[in-house]
Short mmCIF file of C-alpha atoms in Angstrom, two decimals:
data_model
loop_
_atom_site.label_atom_id
_atom_site.label_comp_id
_atom_site.label_asym_id
_atom_site.label_seq_id
_atom_site.Cartn_x
_atom_site.Cartn_y
_atom_site.Cartn_z
CA MET A 1 79.30 -62.05 4.03
CA ALA A 2 77.46 -61.11 7.22
CA ASN A 3 76.95 -57.56 8.46
CA ILE A 4 76.03 -56.86 12.08
CA VAL A 5 75.32 -53.37 13.42
CA HIS A 6 74.76 -52.10 16.96
CA LYS A 7 74.13 -48.66 18.43
CA LEU A 8 76.35 -48.20 21.48
CA THR A 9 76.69 -45.57 24.19
CA THR A 10 80.00 -43.76 24.69
CA ASN A 11 80.77 -45.95 27.69
CA GLU A 12 79.99 -49.12 25.73
CA ILE A 13 82.28 -47.98 22.90
CA ASN A 14 85.08 -47.26 25.37
CA THR A 15 84.62 -50.71 26.89
CA LEU A 16 84.75 -52.35 23.46
CA MET A 17 87.90 -50.43 22.51
CA SER A 18 89.54 -51.55 25.75
CA LYS A 19 89.07 -55.22 24.81
CA ILE A 20 91.05 -55.20 21.54
CA LYS A 21 93.37 -52.83 19.68
CA PHE A 22 91.79 -50.36 17.23
CA ASP A 23 93.29 -48.01 14.65
CA THR A 24 92.22 -44.41 15.27
CA VAL A 25 94.26 -42.45 12.72
CA GLN A 26 93.93 -41.89 8.95
CA LEU A 27 90.32 -43.05 8.92
CA PRO A 28 87.47 -42.05 6.57
CA GLN A 29 85.29 -39.15 7.63
CA GLY A 30 82.68 -40.10 10.19
CA MET A 31 84.65 -43.10 11.48
CA LYS A 32 86.03 -43.18 15.02
CA ALA A 33 88.00 -46.43 14.95
CA ARG A 34 88.60 -49.55 12.87
CA THR A 35 90.21 -52.95 13.34
CA LYS A 36 90.31 -56.54 12.09
CA HIS A 37 89.69 -59.24 14.69
CA ASN A 38 89.31 -63.01 14.23
CA GLY A 39 88.21 -62.76 10.61
CA ALA A 40 85.88 -59.79 11.00
CA VAL A 41 86.26 -56.09 10.23
CA ILE A 42 84.93 -53.80 12.97
CA ASN A 43 84.11 -50.17 12.20
CA ILE A 44 83.12 -47.73 14.95
CA TYR A 45 81.42 -44.56 13.71
CA ASN A 46 81.13 -41.15 15.37
CA SER A 47 77.35 -41.66 15.39
CA GLY A 48 77.81 -44.45 17.95
CA LYS A 49 77.03 -47.25 15.51
CA VAL A 50 79.40 -50.22 15.36
CA MET A 51 79.48 -52.46 12.30
CA PHE A 52 80.89 -55.99 12.16
CA GLN A 53 81.58 -57.29 8.65
CA GLY A 54 82.85 -60.61 7.32
CA ASN A 55 82.10 -64.32 7.38
CA ASN A 56 82.89 -64.43 11.10
CA ALA A 57 81.05 -61.18 11.95
CA GLU A 58 78.26 -62.76 13.98
CA THR A 59 80.61 -64.83 16.13
CA VAL A 60 82.91 -61.88 16.83
CA ALA A 61 79.95 -59.64 17.70
CA GLN A 62 78.67 -62.25 20.13
CA GLN A 63 82.10 -62.54 21.74
CA LEU A 64 82.72 -58.80 22.13
CA LEU A 65 79.14 -57.64 22.79
CA PRO A 66 77.36 -60.57 24.44
CA GLU A 67 74.81 -58.27 26.11
CA LYS A 68 73.67 -56.94 22.71
CA GLN A 69 72.73 -60.17 20.99
CA SER A 70 69.02 -59.88 21.64
CA ASN A 71 69.00 -56.81 19.42
CA THR A 72 71.32 -58.10 16.69
CA THR A 73 70.61 -56.99 13.16
CA SER A 74 72.10 -59.60 10.84
CA LEU A 75 72.15 -59.60 7.07
CA ASN A 76 72.56 -63.36 6.87
CA SER A 77 68.85 -63.82 7.33
CA SER A 78 67.23 -65.60 4.43
CA LYS A 79 63.94 -63.82 4.99
CA SER A 80 63.08 -61.23 2.37
CA SER A 81 62.32 -57.79 3.75
CA LYS A 82 59.07 -56.13 2.88
CA SER A 83 59.45 -53.26 0.46
CA GLN A 84 57.33 -50.18 0.17
CA ALA A 85 54.32 -50.53 -2.09
CA SER A 86 55.55 -50.85 -5.67
CA TYR A 87 54.99 -53.17 -8.55
CA ILE A 88 58.48 -54.60 -8.27
CA LYS A 89 59.66 -55.21 -4.71
CA TYR A 90 63.17 -53.95 -5.41
CA ASN A 91 64.42 -54.50 -1.88
CA GLN A 92 64.13 -58.23 -2.43
CA TYR A 93 66.62 -58.04 -5.30
CA ASN A 94 70.17 -56.86 -6.01
CA CYS A 95 69.82 -53.40 -7.52
CA ILE A 96 71.81 -50.45 -8.76
CA GLY A 97 69.87 -47.30 -7.92
CA SER A 98 70.62 -43.76 -9.09
CA ASP A 99 69.52 -40.30 -8.02
CA GLU A 100 70.75 -36.71 -8.05
CA ALA A 101 70.88 -33.62 -5.85
CA GLY A 102 71.16 -29.90 -6.52
CA SER A 103 69.01 -29.76 -9.64
CA GLY A 104 66.51 -27.40 -8.03
CA ASP A 105 69.06 -25.27 -6.20
CA TYR A 106 70.34 -22.01 -7.69
CA PHE A 107 73.62 -22.22 -5.81
CA GLY A 108 75.90 -25.23 -5.87
CA PRO A 109 76.65 -28.11 -8.23
CA LEU A 110 74.63 -30.93 -9.72
CA THR A 111 75.62 -34.21 -8.05
CA VAL A 112 74.63 -37.69 -9.20
CA CYS A 113 75.22 -41.03 -7.52
CA ALA A 114 74.61 -44.64 -8.50
CA ALA A 115 74.79 -47.20 -5.69
CA TYR A 116 74.64 -51.00 -5.64
CA VAL A 117 72.51 -52.44 -2.86
CA THR A 118 72.14 -56.19 -2.56
CA LYS A 119 69.20 -57.82 -0.85
CA GLU A 120 71.62 -58.70 1.96
CA HIS A 121 72.32 -54.99 2.46
CA VAL A 122 68.68 -54.08 3.06
CA LYS A 123 68.52 -54.68 6.80
CA ILE A 124 71.77 -52.87 7.51
CA LEU A 125 70.62 -49.85 5.49
CA LYS A 126 67.37 -49.71 7.42
CA GLU A 127 69.31 -49.96 10.69
CA LEU A 128 71.53 -47.07 9.61
CA GLY A 129 68.44 -44.96 8.92
CA VAL A 130 68.53 -44.89 5.12
CA ASP A 131 65.34 -43.18 3.95
CA ASP A 132 64.12 -40.53 1.55
CA SER A 133 66.82 -37.85 1.76
CA LYS A 134 64.17 -35.11 1.62
CA LYS A 135 63.00 -36.30 5.06
CA LEU A 136 66.48 -36.13 6.59
CA THR A 137 68.39 -33.16 7.96
CA ASP A 138 71.73 -32.27 6.41
CA THR A 139 73.45 -33.42 9.59
CA LYS A 140 71.77 -36.83 9.41
CA ILE A 141 72.57 -37.14 5.70
CA VAL A 142 76.28 -36.54 6.37
CA GLU A 143 76.25 -39.04 9.24
CA ILE A 144 74.62 -41.81 7.18
CA ALA A 145 76.53 -41.13 3.96
CA GLU A 146 79.91 -41.31 5.68
CA GLN A 147 78.99 -44.83 6.75
CA LEU A 148 77.48 -45.93 3.41
CA VAL A 149 80.48 -44.96 1.30
CA ASN A 150 82.66 -47.40 3.23
CA PHE A 151 80.82 -50.55 2.14
CA ILE A 152 78.29 -49.77 -0.62
CA PRO A 153 79.78 -49.94 -4.16
CA HIS A 154 78.95 -46.58 -5.72
CA SER A 155 79.95 -43.89 -8.19
CA LEU A 156 79.57 -40.22 -7.33
CA LEU A 157 79.80 -37.57 -10.05
CA THR A 158 79.80 -33.81 -9.50
CA LEU A 159 79.17 -31.21 -12.20
CA ASP A 160 80.42 -27.97 -10.68
CA ASN A 161 78.88 -24.62 -11.56
CA VAL A 162 81.50 -23.60 -14.10
CA LYS A 163 81.10 -26.84 -16.07
CA TYR A 164 77.34 -26.80 -15.58
CA ASN A 165 77.10 -23.30 -17.07
CA ASP A 166 79.38 -24.29 -19.94
CA ARG A 167 77.10 -27.23 -20.79
CA GLN A 168 74.01 -25.07 -20.52
CA ARG A 169 75.56 -22.43 -22.78
CA ALA A 170 76.34 -25.18 -25.33
CA GLY A 171 72.65 -26.01 -25.48
CA TRP A 172 72.38 -28.82 -22.96
CA SER A 173 69.17 -28.89 -20.95
CA GLN A 174 69.35 -29.92 -17.32
CA VAL A 175 67.56 -33.15 -18.27
CA LYS A 176 70.38 -33.98 -20.69
CA MET A 177 73.02 -33.25 -18.06
CA LYS A 178 71.27 -35.57 -15.62
CA ALA A 179 70.83 -38.33 -18.19
CA VAL A 180 74.53 -38.25 -19.09
CA LEU A 181 75.64 -38.25 -15.45
CA HIS A 182 73.20 -40.96 -14.36
CA ASN A 183 74.20 -43.25 -17.21
CA GLN A 184 77.92 -42.71 -16.57
CA ALA A 185 77.57 -43.32 -12.83
CA ILE A 186 75.63 -46.54 -13.47
CA ALA A 187 78.25 -47.69 -15.98
CA ASN A 188 80.96 -47.00 -13.38
CA VAL A 189 79.21 -49.13 -10.76
CA VAL A 190 78.70 -51.97 -13.23
CA GLN A 191 82.51 -52.15 -13.49
CA LYS A 192 82.79 -52.60 -9.71
CA ILE A 193 80.38 -55.50 -9.15
CA GLU A 194 79.70 -59.08 -10.17
CA THR A 195 77.05 -58.44 -12.80
CA ASN A 196 75.78 -62.01 -12.79
CA ASP A 197 74.16 -61.17 -9.45
CA LEU A 198 72.54 -57.94 -10.69
CA ASN A 199 68.74 -58.07 -10.94
CA TYR A 200 67.68 -54.48 -11.66
CA ILE A 201 68.95 -51.00 -12.41
CA VAL A 202 66.39 -48.54 -11.09
CA ILE A 203 66.54 -44.81 -11.82
CA ASP A 204 64.62 -42.15 -9.95
CA GLN A 205 62.64 -40.91 -12.92
CA PHE A 206 63.23 -37.35 -14.14
CA ALA A 207 62.39 -38.08 -17.79
CA GLU A 208 60.56 -40.65 -19.86
CA ARG A 209 62.65 -43.65 -20.87
CA GLY A 210 62.89 -42.59 -24.51
CA VAL A 211 64.05 -39.09 -23.59
CA TYR A 212 66.63 -40.48 -21.19
CA GLN A 213 68.01 -42.86 -23.82
CA ARG A 214 68.19 -40.09 -26.44
CA TYR A 215 70.07 -37.72 -24.11
CA ALA A 216 72.38 -40.19 -22.34
CA LEU A 217 75.07 -40.11 -25.10
CA SER A 218 75.88 -43.76 -24.38
CA ASP A 219 73.96 -47.02 -24.35
CA LEU A 220 72.21 -48.16 -21.20
CA PRO A 221 74.51 -50.79 -19.63
CA TYR A 222 71.68 -53.32 -19.24
CA PRO A 223 68.53 -51.96 -20.91
CA LYS A 224 66.41 -55.03 -20.14
CA LEU A 225 67.17 -54.70 -16.43
CA THR A 226 66.65 -50.91 -16.33
CA LYS A 227 63.51 -49.46 -14.75
CA PHE A 228 62.38 -45.89 -14.15
CA GLU A 229 60.40 -45.13 -11.00
CA THR A 230 58.71 -41.95 -9.82
CA LYS A 231 59.21 -41.34 -6.09
CA GLY A 232 61.90 -43.99 -6.36
CA GLU A 233 63.36 -43.40 -2.89
CA SER A 234 60.23 -44.85 -1.32
CA LYS A 235 60.36 -47.93 -3.57
CA SER A 236 64.05 -48.85 -3.58
CA LEU A 237 66.71 -48.59 -0.90
CA ALA A 238 69.28 -48.53 -3.70
CA ILE A 239 67.80 -45.23 -4.90
CA ALA A 240 67.52 -44.00 -1.30
CA ALA A 241 71.22 -44.76 -0.69
CA ALA A 242 72.20 -43.04 -3.95
CA SER A 243 70.08 -40.06 -2.99
CA ILE A 244 71.77 -39.73 0.40
CA ILE A 245 75.27 -39.96 -1.06
CA SER A 246 74.51 -37.45 -3.82
CA ARG A 247 72.90 -35.09 -1.30
CA TYR A 248 75.92 -35.52 0.97
CA ALA A 249 78.22 -34.39 -1.83
CA PHE A 250 75.98 -31.40 -2.53
CA VAL A 251 75.88 -30.40 1.15
CA LYS A 252 79.67 -30.66 1.49
CA HIS A 253 80.15 -28.53 -1.63
CA MET A 254 77.71 -25.92 -0.31
CA ASN A 255 79.55 -25.86 3.01
CA HIS A 256 82.77 -25.21 1.11
CA ILE A 257 81.19 -22.27 -0.74
CA SER A 258 79.81 -20.88 2.53
CA LYS A 259 83.23 -21.13 4.15
CA SER A 260 84.92 -19.33 1.26
CA LEU A 261 82.36 -16.51 1.38
CA LYS A 262 82.21 -16.47 5.19
CA MET A 263 78.42 -16.46 4.82
CA GLU A 264 75.96 -19.34 4.87
CA VAL A 265 74.68 -19.91 1.34
CA PRO A 266 70.93 -20.64 1.24
CA LYS A 267 69.66 -23.70 -0.58
CA GLY A 268 66.74 -23.82 -3.00
CA ALA A 269 65.56 -21.02 -5.28
CA SER A 270 63.36 -18.84 -3.05
CA ASN A 271 63.19 -15.07 -2.52
CA LYS A 272 65.76 -15.54 0.23
CA VAL A 273 68.13 -16.86 -2.43
CA ASP A 274 67.45 -13.77 -4.60
CA LEU A 275 68.44 -11.47 -1.73
CA PHE A 276 71.60 -13.44 -1.02
CA ALA A 277 72.57 -13.42 -4.70
CA ALA A 278 72.13 -9.62 -4.74
CA LYS A 279 74.56 -9.37 -1.82
CA ILE A 280 77.10 -11.43 -3.74
CA ILE A 281 76.80 -9.12 -6.76
CA GLU A 282 77.29 -6.06 -4.58
CA LYS A 283 80.26 -7.51 -2.71
CA TYR A 284 82.04 -9.58 -5.35
CA GLY A 285 80.45 -8.87 -8.75
CA ILE A 286 78.36 -10.85 -11.20
CA ASP A 287 81.24 -13.11 -12.32
CA LYS A 288 81.69 -14.41 -8.80
CA LEU A 289 77.97 -15.08 -8.55
CA ASP A 290 78.02 -17.03 -11.81
CA SER A 291 80.95 -19.16 -10.63
CA ILE A 292 78.92 -20.59 -7.73
CA SER A 293 75.44 -20.70 -9.26
CA LYS A 294 73.39 -21.96 -12.21
CA LYS A 295 73.21 -18.98 -14.57
CA HIS A 296 69.97 -19.90 -16.34
CA PHE A 297 67.89 -19.82 -13.15
CA LYS A 298 65.59 -16.78 -12.87
CA ASN A 299 67.21 -15.96 -9.52
CA ARG A 300 70.07 -14.31 -11.42
CA ASP A 301 67.80 -11.77 -13.13
CA LYS A 302 65.88 -11.14 -9.90
CA ALA A 303 69.11 -10.50 -8.01
CA GLN A 304 70.31 -8.05 -10.64
CA ALA A 305 66.96 -6.26 -10.49
CA LEU A 306 67.25 -5.96 -6.70
CA VAL A 307 70.70 -4.41 -7.01
CA LYS A 308 69.54 -2.01 -9.71
CA LYS A 309 66.47 -1.00 -7.69
CA LYS A 310 68.62 -0.21 -4.67
CA TYR A 311 70.61 2.38 -6.60
CA LEU A 312 67.75 3.99 -8.53
#
């Protein structure tokens, strides 16, 4: 199945939408319009990108956007894309990648995503700007993720703060939580794809293989295909896509917390976070703080000390 993507101006989008009928209601977040036309699905995103999908995608794109064909990005190309330097050139294979977000943040949940990226997806992901999520702004992450979730098979799991603290109190380390979530997300994706086409499962490494296997609580779906890579986002677009989707979920959850508090909640675990946590204790109490944070982080003790110092 071909995938064609173009970046259009507002005027170009309006012209395209005047040529054929589009649906503009009850659409996924980030999408402006959608339609099916002559055997192709056409998605128009708020970012200005337009994606043509289907066996007839290239023909339909040529018909509707003839002036854009010199810049066409097609995934039907048989040429293998060059991956970043790594022993295995994952972007030349069909891979499930997994990554997480929120593990280093005092506030907010732990989110984990596994995503299946075929070698045919590689060019479209690069066109959409998929990269190491740490290099992207939250706004860009939301923009890209809301496009990825519409065509990349994936599983997104969120461990909210209440459940996270329950697990931690029961003796689970954060590494164990991540291993369980990663393995479950990967298993979920395996159920969504044709596994005969799967070449690798690549995990952004947060623990040695033996530790991961011991903590995961379930068998690795395909142990012989499973690899662990440090700095995996730079080596595999499957990991990069999973990272963006997991970060997207974390950002949306943090926005929800900020809205409920009517204050912007800081990310990370810096002194700024300590000061904000102290404000939460003063205004709402320690139980409220614990319901939106990871209790075992040192920020909790520092925030309590700040409150105590203020009243000495």
